[in-house]
Coordinates of C-alpha atoms in Angstrom, one line a residue:
Chain A
Q1352 CA 0.0 0.0 0.0
Q1353 CA 1.2 3.4 -0.9
P1354 CA 2.4 5.6 1.9
V1355 CA 0.7 8.9 2.4
Q1356 CA 2.8 12.1 2.2
S1357 CA 2.0 15.5 3.4
P1358 CA 1.9 18.3 2.5
Q1359 CA 1.4 17.8 -1.3
A1360 CA 3.3 21.0 -2.0
V1361 CA 5.1 23.8 -0.1
I1362 CA 6.7 27.0 -1.0
L1363 CA 9.5 28.4 1.1
R1364 CA 11.7 31.4 1.1
E1365 CA 15.4 30.8 1.3
G1366 CA 16.4 30.2 4.9
E1367 CA 13.0 28.9 6.0
D1368 CA 12.4 25.4 7.4
A1369 CA 10.0 22.7 6.2
V1370 CA 8.8 19.3 7.4
I1371 CA 7.6 16.6 5.1
N1372 CA 5.7 13.7 6.6
C1373 CA 5.2 10.1 5.5
S1374 CA 2.9 7.6 7.0
S1375 CA 2.0 4.1 6.3
S1376 CA -0.9 1.8 7.3
K1377 CA 1.5 -1.2 7.3
A1378 CA 4.3 -2.1 9.6
L1379 CA 7.6 -0.8 8.2
Y1380 CA 11.2 -2.0 8.4
S1381 CA 12.6 1.0 6.6
V1382 CA 11.8 4.4 5.2
H1383 CA 13.8 5.8 2.3
W1384 CA 13.8 9.5 1.3
Y1385 CA 14.6 10.7 -2.2
R1386 CA 14.6 14.1 -3.9
Q1387 CA 13.8 14.3 -7.6
K1388 CA 14.4 17.3 -9.8
H1389 CA 12.4 17.8 -13.0
G1390 CA 13.4 15.4 -15.7
E1391 CA 15.9 13.6 -13.6
A1392 CA 15.9 10.3 -11.7
P1393 CA 15.4 10.4 -7.9
V1394 CA 18.5 10.9 -5.8
F1395 CA 18.9 9.0 -2.5
L1396 CA 18.9 11.2 0.6
M1397 CA 18.8 8.8 3.5
I1398 CA 17.5 5.6 4.8
L1399 CA 16.0 5.0 8.3
L1400 CA 15.7 1.6 9.7
K1401 CA 13.5 0.0 12.2
G1402 CA 14.6 0.9 15.7
G1403 CA 13.6 4.5 15.8
E1404 CA 16.4 6.0 13.9
Q1405 CA 17.1 9.7 13.5
K1406 CA 19.8 10.9 11.2
G1407 CA 20.9 13.9 9.2
H1408 CA 23.3 15.3 6.8
D1409 CA 24.1 19.0 6.4
K1410 CA 20.8 20.7 7.1
I1411 CA 18.5 17.8 6.1
S1412 CA 17.5 15.3 8.8
A1413 CA 14.8 12.7 9.3
S1414 CA 13.2 10.6 12.0
F1415 CA 11.4 7.3 11.9
N1416 CA 8.8 6.4 14.5
E1417 CA 8.1 2.7 13.8
K1418 CA 5.3 2.5 16.4
K1419 CA 3.4 5.1 14.6
Q1420 CA 4.6 3.9 11.2
Q1421 CA 5.6 7.5 10.4
S1422 CA 8.7 9.3 9.2
S1423 CA 9.4 13.0 8.9
L1424 CA 12.0 14.8 6.8
Y1425 CA 13.3 18.1 8.2
L1426 CA 14.8 20.7 5.9
T1427 CA 16.3 23.6 7.8
A1428 CA 17.6 26.9 6.5
S1429 CA 16.4 25.8 3.0
Q1430 CA 18.5 26.6 0.0
L1431 CA 17.4 27.1 -3.6
S1432 CA 19.0 23.8 -4.4
Y1433 CA 16.5 22.1 -2.1
S1434 CA 13.7 22.6 -4.7
G1435 CA 12.3 19.4 -6.1
T1436 CA 9.9 16.7 -5.4
Y1437 CA 10.5 14.6 -2.3
F1438 CA 9.4 11.0 -2.2
C1439 CA 9.4 8.6 0.7
G1440 CA 9.7 5.0 -0.1
T1441 CA 8.7 2.4 2.4
G1442 CA 10.2 -1.1 2.8
Q1443 CA 8.8 -4.0 4.8
H1444 CA 12.0 -6.0 4.7
L1445 CA 15.7 -5.2 4.6
S1446 CA 16.2 -7.7 1.9
G1447 CA 17.2 -6.1 -1.4
N1448 CA 14.7 -8.4 -3.1
T1449 CA 11.6 -6.4 -2.1
P1450 CA 10.8 -3.1 -3.9
L1451 CA 10.1 0.2 -2.3
V1452 CA 6.6 1.6 -2.5
F1453 CA 6.6 5.4 -3.0
G1454 CA 4.3 8.1 -1.8
K1455 CA 2.8 10.6 -4.2
G1456 CA 5.5 13.1 -3.4
T1457 CA 5.8 16.5 -1.9
R1458 CA 6.7 19.3 -4.3
L1459 CA 9.0 21.8 -2.6
S1460 CA 9.8 25.2 -4.1
V1461 CA 12.4 27.4 -2.5
I1462 CA 12.3 31.0 -3.7
A1463 CA 14.8 33.8 -3.2
Chain B
G30 CA 29.5 3.0 -4.7
A31 CA 26.2 1.4 -5.8
V32 CA 26.0 2.9 -9.3
V33 CA 23.2 2.0 -11.7
S34 CA 23.6 2.8 -15.3
Q35 CA 20.5 3.1 -17.6
H36 CA 20.5 3.4 -21.4
P37 CA 19.3 5.1 -23.4
S38 CA 18.4 8.4 -21.7
W39 CA 15.7 9.1 -24.2
V40 CA 14.2 7.4 -27.2
I41 CA 11.6 8.4 -29.7
C42 CA 9.9 5.6 -31.6
K43 CA 7.0 5.0 -34.0
S44 CA 3.9 3.3 -32.9
G45 CA 4.0 -0.4 -33.3
T46 CA 7.8 -0.8 -32.9
S47 CA 9.6 -2.2 -29.9
V48 CA 12.1 -0.5 -27.6
K49 CA 14.7 -2.0 -25.3
I50 CA 16.0 -0.3 -22.2
E51 CA 19.0 -1.5 -20.4
C52 CA 19.8 -1.3 -16.7
R53 CA 23.3 -2.2 -15.4
S54 CA 24.7 -2.3 -11.9
L55 CA 28.3 -1.1 -12.3
D56 CA 30.0 -1.9 -9.1
F57 CA 27.8 -4.5 -7.4
Q58 CA 25.8 -7.5 -8.3
A59 CA 22.1 -7.2 -8.3
T60 CA 20.1 -10.4 -8.2
T61 CA 17.0 -8.3 -8.2
M62 CA 16.2 -5.1 -10.0
F63 CA 13.1 -3.1 -10.1
W64 CA 11.4 -1.2 -13.0
Y65 CA 9.3 1.8 -12.3
R66 CA 7.2 4.0 -14.6
Q67 CA 6.5 7.7 -13.9
F68 CA 4.0 9.9 -15.6
P69 CA 4.4 13.7 -15.5
K70 CA 3.9 15.1 -12.0
Q71 CA 3.1 11.7 -10.6
S72 CA 4.9 9.2 -8.3
L73 CA 7.0 6.3 -9.3
M74 CA 4.8 3.3 -9.9
L75 CA 6.4 -0.1 -9.6
M76 CA 5.9 -2.2 -12.8
A77 CA 7.8 -5.3 -12.1
T78 CA 10.6 -7.0 -10.1
S79 CA 13.3 -8.4 -12.3
N80 CA 15.0 -11.6 -10.9
E81 CA 18.3 -12.9 -12.2
G82 CA 17.8 -16.3 -13.8
S83 CA 14.1 -16.5 -13.4
K84 CA 10.8 -14.9 -14.5
A85 CA 10.0 -11.3 -13.5
T86 CA 7.2 -10.6 -11.1
Y87 CA 4.7 -8.1 -12.5
E88 CA 2.5 -5.8 -10.6
Q89 CA -1.2 -6.0 -11.1
G90 CA -2.3 -4.3 -14.3
V91 CA 1.0 -4.5 -16.0
E92 CA 1.0 -6.6 -19.1
K93 CA 3.8 -9.0 -19.0
D94 CA 3.6 -9.7 -22.8
K95 CA 3.9 -6.0 -23.5
F96 CA 6.7 -5.2 -21.1
L97 CA 9.2 -8.0 -21.5
I98 CA 11.9 -8.2 -18.8
N99 CA 15.1 -10.2 -19.0
H100 CA 17.6 -10.4 -16.2
A101 CA 20.3 -12.6 -17.8
S102 CA 23.2 -11.7 -15.6
L103 CA 23.9 -10.4 -12.1
T104 CA 24.5 -6.9 -13.5
L105 CA 22.1 -6.5 -16.3
S106 CA 18.3 -6.3 -16.6
T107 CA 16.5 -5.2 -19.8
L108 CA 13.0 -3.9 -20.3
T109 CA 11.5 -4.2 -23.8
V110 CA 8.4 -2.3 -24.6
T111 CA 6.8 -4.3 -27.4
S112 CA 4.4 -2.8 -30.0
A113 CA 4.7 0.6 -28.3
H114 CA 1.7 3.0 -28.5
P115 CA 1.5 6.7 -27.6
E116 CA 0.0 5.8 -24.2
D117 CA 3.3 4.0 -23.3
S118 CA 5.1 7.3 -23.5
S119 CA 6.5 7.8 -20.0
F120 CA 9.7 8.0 -17.9
Y121 CA 11.0 4.5 -17.2
I122 CA 13.4 4.1 -14.3
C123 CA 15.2 1.1 -13.0
S124 CA 16.5 0.6 -9.5
A125 CA 18.6 -1.8 -7.5
R126 CA 20.2 -2.1 -4.1
D127 CA 23.6 -3.3 -3.1
G128 CA 22.7 -6.0 -0.6
Q129 CA 26.2 -6.0 0.9
K130 CA 25.8 -2.5 2.2
H131 CA 23.2 -0.5 4.0
Y132 CA 22.7 1.9 1.1
G133 CA 19.3 3.0 -0.2
Y134 CA 18.0 1.8 -3.4
T135 CA 20.0 3.4 -6.3
F136 CA 18.2 4.5 -9.4
G137 CA 19.3 4.6 -13.0
S138 CA 19.1 8.0 -14.7
G139 CA 15.8 7.0 -16.4
T140 CA 14.7 6.7 -19.9
R141 CA 12.2 9.1 -21.4
L142 CA 10.2 7.1 -24.0
T143 CA 8.1 9.0 -26.5
V144 CA 6.0 7.0 -28.9
V145 CA 4.8 9.0 -32.0

């Protein structure tokens, strides 16, 4: 089942923060976050595994609440380069043999 | 690490012809690869799971005779769109994961198919 992402779209000014949420009705083993720019393939941002992980890189971080089957992606002090569509992909097993199921995406636009 | 190469990047073909798209894992072996299709401003929809040495597993609603998948080696999967029609025009993306490492799934660069 497809995870639900919110919001569908958000517009930010440079330097503002944003949170993108991803929730699933099924128990999850992992949540994967990707950013896709127009006409390009999705680019991997980070993976969060079962166990209540939180992690970050630069000014992008994420958390995974496995009990609630939810993950949130935090973008702080946004930059123009953060613009794109963010997808969460959920996995029910760590095995590389199972595909990710993606949410519908959150379109983020950062303006000067 | 975990690089996936996809070719071609774009292709324009005439209705009724067939098109082959290749997906290669360059620095790891992938017993399983995944094929997605993405229409403009929509999410990535899984089409099929490609399994090395065995038949692909197709998602509901995806015609296996139209979208032929071959995974002949541990580093190569191909998707052939047979008898293509304009409604098959889309962005096709393959994905794989290096099972030896805790990386996310890596995507190929995608193939934009336009059927005229």
